[in-house]
């Protein structure tokens, strides 16, 4: 593609060689090839502006950077928000993309919602995929990216690759980091969803208002003006989320007990799932959802809202909800203890998410609920004691352990957690903690191992000293259950 044609498609002024050939985009100067457009951004650890000369020497045809940056030997696309401009240009280069894109933001539920949306589309006979924490998931494969929202080049190239494979529908996670760093820009987004907002990532965002503002870029700028905002209506922040959508002209589609589009009339927990009674378009329906927990019901209904907002048939969509499958690491049943107690693994790593996971399992515990959890290092310290309080209030037995301590002292992290649950047991080694819970669980008990979910490693250290030790909560739980006579 010629640089002039790219700029014309993106609506960007060009002062330079319009005939220069563009071969790709990169935000890593080590990946520059002749014809590359290089995004020189300032980051938390590295400043891409320091590598502009190297990028030009390697053949970069254009540099996207702040106006005050010096660029010699290549076209300088100057903008106060270079990440936004870079995404705008890249969005015109990476084609084709799937016809239907939807995005999901919120503190909790993003991964489940995009994956459940993909499942509903697939059951409707569509070629669908999801992108997020679990990687790029299609009907027959999963490729890990390691990030909730991958960088803009990876994101757009993934979309193009999926489109060339015949995928027509994609649901992706839009994290606050990704939204604030313009990693989700470019192609038209037909519908966006807001699941909820609770304390998280305050090591990155100044406060909750700043955190919420980052989430609301989804409705303020990313979703097409003629698109739809699917909003879980029962969250404290949902009214404000709907206001953001309405101010831009994006159509609100609210879901939940307070929902106008899909109203949740009742929810009855069962042994392996729950029965939902809903109302949509004047018709009441009963759905036997094979997922446990109130928050899983919320995720499934928001997913259904996204499908309906993008042209899905209501009868087919609600019927398909009866065949939804558990998402990896989201209240995933890992096995049974020797006494027959089920072991669940969940990604809950915030106070709100831990409270929701405990609330989901509590109705199913005939006896005790045993909870194993910890808190991550080098992250928001204020949520640690709050998570301890939630566990102490909702569980019968609490075991505090390590969870990605990173560069912090694990004992210090555990002590901060135990400020909220002083009577909890403390077992630093995560395998030993899980083994203790499995060994203690009796008939009628339930074990919840929270915090890591789908993750495959325990992160120790930081910087040059970082190590990722292989660790999978589901695998470890099954091994410990097997060692004690049952899986």
Short mmCIF file of C-alpha atoms in Angstrom, two decimals, residues 236-460:
data_model
loop_
_atom_site.label_atom_id
_atom_site.label_comp_id
_atom_site.label_asym_id
_atom_site.label_seq_id
_atom_site.Cartn_x
_atom_site.Cartn_y
_atom_site.Cartn_z
CA UNK A 236 -23.86 0.85 40.84
CA UNK A 237 -22.11 2.46 37.87
CA UNK A 238 -24.54 1.31 35.18
CA UNK A 239 -26.71 4.45 35.12
CA UNK A 240 -23.67 6.59 34.43
CA UNK A 241 -22.49 4.13 31.78
CA UNK A 242 -25.87 4.44 30.04
CA UNK A 243 -25.56 8.24 30.19
CA UNK A 244 -22.21 8.06 28.39
CA UNK A 245 -23.78 5.95 25.66
CA UNK A 246 -26.80 8.22 25.31
CA UNK A 247 -24.70 11.38 25.10
CA UNK A 248 -23.02 10.00 21.98
CA UNK A 249 -26.21 8.61 20.50
CA UNK A 250 -25.24 4.99 21.10
CA UNK A 251 -28.39 2.98 21.80
CA UNK A 252 -28.57 1.60 25.37
CA UNK A 253 -29.59 -2.06 25.74
CA UNK A 254 -29.91 -2.77 29.47
CA UNK A 255 -29.90 -6.24 30.99
CA UNK A 256 -30.65 -7.50 34.52
CA UNK A 257 -33.28 -7.17 37.20
CA UNK A 258 -33.44 -3.46 36.34
CA UNK A 259 -32.99 -4.13 32.64
CA UNK A 260 -35.34 -2.79 29.99
CA UNK A 261 -34.21 -4.95 27.07
CA UNK A 262 -33.70 -8.24 28.93
CA UNK A 263 -35.27 -8.25 32.39
CA UNK A 264 -34.21 -10.94 34.85
CA UNK A 265 -37.38 -11.90 36.70
CA UNK A 266 -35.98 -14.67 38.88
CA UNK A 267 -32.94 -16.90 39.34
CA UNK A 268 -33.14 -20.31 41.01
CA UNK A 269 -29.85 -22.09 41.84
CA UNK A 270 -29.61 -25.80 41.10
CA UNK A 271 -27.06 -28.53 41.76
CA UNK A 272 -25.09 -27.97 38.55
CA UNK A 273 -26.64 -24.79 37.20
CA UNK A 274 -29.55 -22.43 37.62
CA UNK A 275 -32.93 -21.60 36.13
CA UNK A 276 -33.43 -18.07 34.85
CA UNK A 277 -36.79 -16.54 34.16
CA UNK A 278 -36.48 -13.55 31.86
CA UNK A 279 -38.60 -11.17 29.83
CA UNK A 280 -37.58 -9.90 26.39
CA UNK A 281 -39.72 -7.98 23.91
CA UNK A 282 -42.86 -8.73 25.91
CA UNK A 283 -42.25 -12.48 26.02
CA UNK A 284 -41.31 -14.38 29.18
CA UNK A 285 -38.89 -17.30 28.86
CA UNK A 286 -37.39 -19.89 31.18
CA UNK A 287 -33.71 -20.77 30.63
CA UNK A 288 -31.93 -23.71 32.23
CA UNK A 289 -28.43 -22.25 32.38
CA UNK A 290 -25.73 -24.92 32.97
CA UNK A 291 -23.48 -22.48 34.87
CA UNK A 292 -23.53 -21.76 38.59
CA UNK A 293 -23.49 -18.37 40.28
CA UNK A 294 -25.28 -15.06 39.96
CA UNK A 295 -22.38 -13.45 38.16
CA UNK A 296 -22.29 -16.22 35.57
CA UNK A 297 -25.97 -15.56 34.92
CA UNK A 298 -25.09 -11.89 34.44
CA UNK A 299 -22.28 -12.73 32.02
CA UNK A 300 -24.50 -15.06 30.01
CA UNK A 301 -27.30 -12.50 29.75
CA UNK A 302 -24.93 -9.73 28.68
CA UNK A 303 -23.51 -12.12 26.06
CA UNK A 304 -27.05 -12.79 24.84
CA UNK A 305 -27.58 -9.03 24.67
CA UNK A 306 -24.53 -8.62 22.44
CA UNK A 307 -25.77 -11.36 20.13
CA UNK A 308 -29.23 -9.79 19.89
CA UNK A 309 -27.75 -6.32 19.39
CA UNK A 310 -25.84 -7.63 16.36
CA UNK A 311 -28.82 -9.24 14.68
CA UNK A 312 -29.18 -12.55 16.52
CA UNK A 313 -32.51 -14.35 16.60
CA UNK A 314 -34.00 -14.20 20.13
CA UNK A 315 -35.49 -17.71 20.15
CA UNK A 316 -32.28 -19.32 18.88
CA UNK A 317 -30.12 -17.25 21.23
CA UNK A 318 -32.04 -17.99 24.42
CA UNK A 319 -32.34 -21.66 23.51
CA UNK A 320 -28.57 -21.84 22.94
CA UNK A 321 -27.93 -20.54 26.48
CA UNK A 322 -28.99 -23.98 27.71
CA UNK A 323 -25.87 -25.43 26.05
CA UNK A 324 -23.25 -22.92 27.18
CA UNK A 325 -20.02 -24.35 28.59
CA UNK A 326 -17.92 -23.21 31.54
CA UNK A 327 -15.12 -20.83 30.64
CA UNK A 328 -11.59 -21.89 31.61
CA UNK A 329 -10.75 -20.83 35.15
CA UNK A 330 -14.13 -19.22 35.80
CA UNK A 331 -15.84 -21.30 38.50
CA UNK A 332 -14.33 -24.29 36.75
CA UNK A 333 -14.85 -27.56 38.60
CA UNK A 334 -11.40 -29.11 38.87
CA UNK A 335 -12.48 -32.37 40.50
CA UNK A 336 -13.69 -34.01 43.71
CA UNK A 337 -11.84 -34.63 46.93
CA UNK A 338 -11.60 -38.10 48.47
CA UNK A 339 -14.70 -37.29 50.50
CA UNK A 340 -16.60 -36.18 47.40
CA UNK A 341 -16.31 -32.44 47.96
CA UNK A 342 -16.12 -30.48 44.68
CA UNK A 343 -13.11 -28.23 44.04
CA UNK A 344 -13.70 -25.04 42.04
CA UNK A 345 -11.06 -22.79 40.53
CA UNK A 346 -11.83 -19.15 39.80
CA UNK A 347 -9.89 -16.13 38.53
CA UNK A 348 -11.32 -13.86 41.25
CA UNK A 349 -8.53 -11.48 42.27
CA UNK A 350 -10.47 -8.42 43.44
CA UNK A 351 -12.71 -8.00 46.51
CA UNK A 352 -15.83 -7.79 44.36
CA UNK A 353 -14.92 -10.82 42.26
CA UNK A 354 -14.02 -12.90 45.32
CA UNK A 355 -17.30 -11.94 46.96
CA UNK A 356 -19.19 -12.96 43.81
CA UNK A 357 -17.42 -16.32 43.59
CA UNK A 358 -18.13 -17.07 47.25
CA UNK A 359 -21.76 -16.02 46.82
CA UNK A 360 -22.03 -18.28 43.78
CA UNK A 361 -20.85 -21.36 45.66
CA UNK A 362 -22.45 -20.74 49.05
CA UNK A 363 -25.93 -22.05 48.09
CA UNK A 364 -24.33 -25.32 46.92
CA UNK A 365 -22.36 -25.98 50.13
CA UNK A 366 -24.28 -28.34 52.39
CA UNK A 367 -21.57 -27.96 55.03
CA UNK A 368 -18.51 -25.71 54.84
CA UNK A 369 -17.03 -23.46 52.17
CA UNK A 370 -13.23 -23.59 52.24
CA UNK A 371 -11.47 -20.75 50.40
CA UNK A 372 -7.82 -20.60 49.34
CA UNK A 373 -6.59 -17.27 47.94
CA UNK A 374 -3.85 -14.65 47.98
CA UNK A 375 -3.04 -11.29 46.41
CA UNK A 376 -0.63 -10.29 43.66
CA UNK A 377 2.56 -8.36 44.26
CA UNK A 378 3.41 -5.00 42.65
CA UNK A 379 -0.29 -4.28 42.28
CA UNK A 380 -2.93 -2.25 44.16
CA UNK A 381 -2.14 -2.82 47.84
CA UNK A 382 -5.40 -1.31 49.08
CA UNK A 383 -7.49 -4.27 47.95
CA UNK A 384 -5.57 -6.87 49.97
CA UNK A 385 -7.20 -6.38 53.37
CA UNK A 386 -10.55 -5.90 51.62
CA UNK A 387 -10.20 -9.32 50.02
CA UNK A 388 -9.41 -10.73 53.45
CA UNK A 389 -12.58 -9.20 54.86
CA UNK A 390 -14.66 -10.65 52.05
CA UNK A 391 -13.21 -14.13 52.61
CA UNK A 392 -13.66 -13.95 56.39
CA UNK A 393 -17.28 -12.91 55.99
CA UNK A 394 -18.28 -15.44 53.36
CA UNK A 395 -16.20 -18.56 53.98
CA UNK A 396 -16.11 -21.02 56.85
CA UNK A 397 -12.41 -21.81 56.44
CA UNK A 398 -9.92 -19.34 54.97
CA UNK A 399 -6.38 -20.20 53.87
CA UNK A 400 -4.19 -17.29 52.76
CA UNK A 401 -1.43 -18.23 50.34
CA UNK A 402 0.80 -16.72 47.64
CA UNK A 403 -0.47 -15.47 44.28
CA UNK A 404 2.12 -14.01 41.90
CA UNK A 405 4.18 -12.16 44.53
CA UNK A 406 6.35 -10.66 41.78
CA UNK A 407 8.92 -8.25 43.26
CA UNK A 408 7.41 -8.03 46.75
CA UNK A 409 8.09 -10.09 49.83
CA UNK A 410 5.37 -12.80 49.88
CA UNK A 411 5.13 -12.73 53.67
CA UNK A 412 4.40 -9.01 53.63
CA UNK A 413 1.61 -9.49 51.10
CA UNK A 414 0.06 -12.29 53.15
CA UNK A 415 0.23 -10.13 56.29
CA UNK A 416 -1.64 -7.33 54.52
CA UNK A 417 -4.33 -9.78 53.38
CA UNK A 418 -4.66 -11.16 56.91
CA UNK A 419 -5.38 -7.70 58.27
CA UNK A 420 -8.85 -8.37 56.90
CA UNK A 421 -9.03 -11.99 58.06
CA UNK A 422 -6.89 -12.33 61.20
CA UNK A 423 -8.29 -15.79 62.00
CA UNK A 424 -7.30 -17.21 58.62
CA UNK A 425 -4.71 -19.94 58.27
CA UNK A 426 -1.52 -18.92 56.47
CA UNK A 427 0.28 -21.35 54.15
CA UNK A 428 2.67 -19.55 51.82
CA UNK A 429 3.35 -22.41 49.41
CA UNK A 430 0.34 -22.47 47.08
CA UNK A 431 0.50 -26.22 46.41
CA UNK A 432 0.62 -26.93 50.14
CA UNK A 433 -2.30 -24.57 50.70
CA UNK A 434 -4.41 -26.33 48.06
CA UNK A 435 -3.38 -29.73 49.46
CA UNK A 436 -4.46 -28.65 52.93
CA UNK A 437 -7.86 -27.52 51.71
CA UNK A 438 -8.39 -30.69 49.69
CA UNK A 439 -7.31 -32.89 52.59
CA UNK A 440 -9.58 -31.10 55.04
CA UNK A 441 -12.73 -31.01 52.90
CA UNK A 442 -15.37 -33.48 53.99
CA UNK A 443 -18.71 -34.60 52.64
CA UNK A 444 -20.92 -31.60 51.89
CA UNK A 445 -17.99 -29.16 51.79
CA UNK A 446 -16.88 -27.11 48.79
CA UNK A 447 -13.33 -25.91 48.07
CA UNK A 448 -12.74 -22.66 46.19
CA UNK A 449 -9.22 -21.88 44.94
CA UNK A 450 -9.30 -18.25 43.85
CA UNK A 451 -7.03 -15.74 42.19
CA UNK A 452 -5.24 -17.40 39.28
CA UNK A 453 -7.96 -19.19 37.31
CA UNK A 454 -6.60 -20.09 33.87
CA UNK A 455 -3.04 -18.88 34.57
CA UNK A 456 -0.27 -21.37 33.95
CA UNK A 457 2.50 -19.88 36.09
CA UNK A 458 3.45 -18.31 39.42
CA UNK A 459 5.34 -15.03 38.89
CA UNK A 460 8.29 -14.57 41.24
#
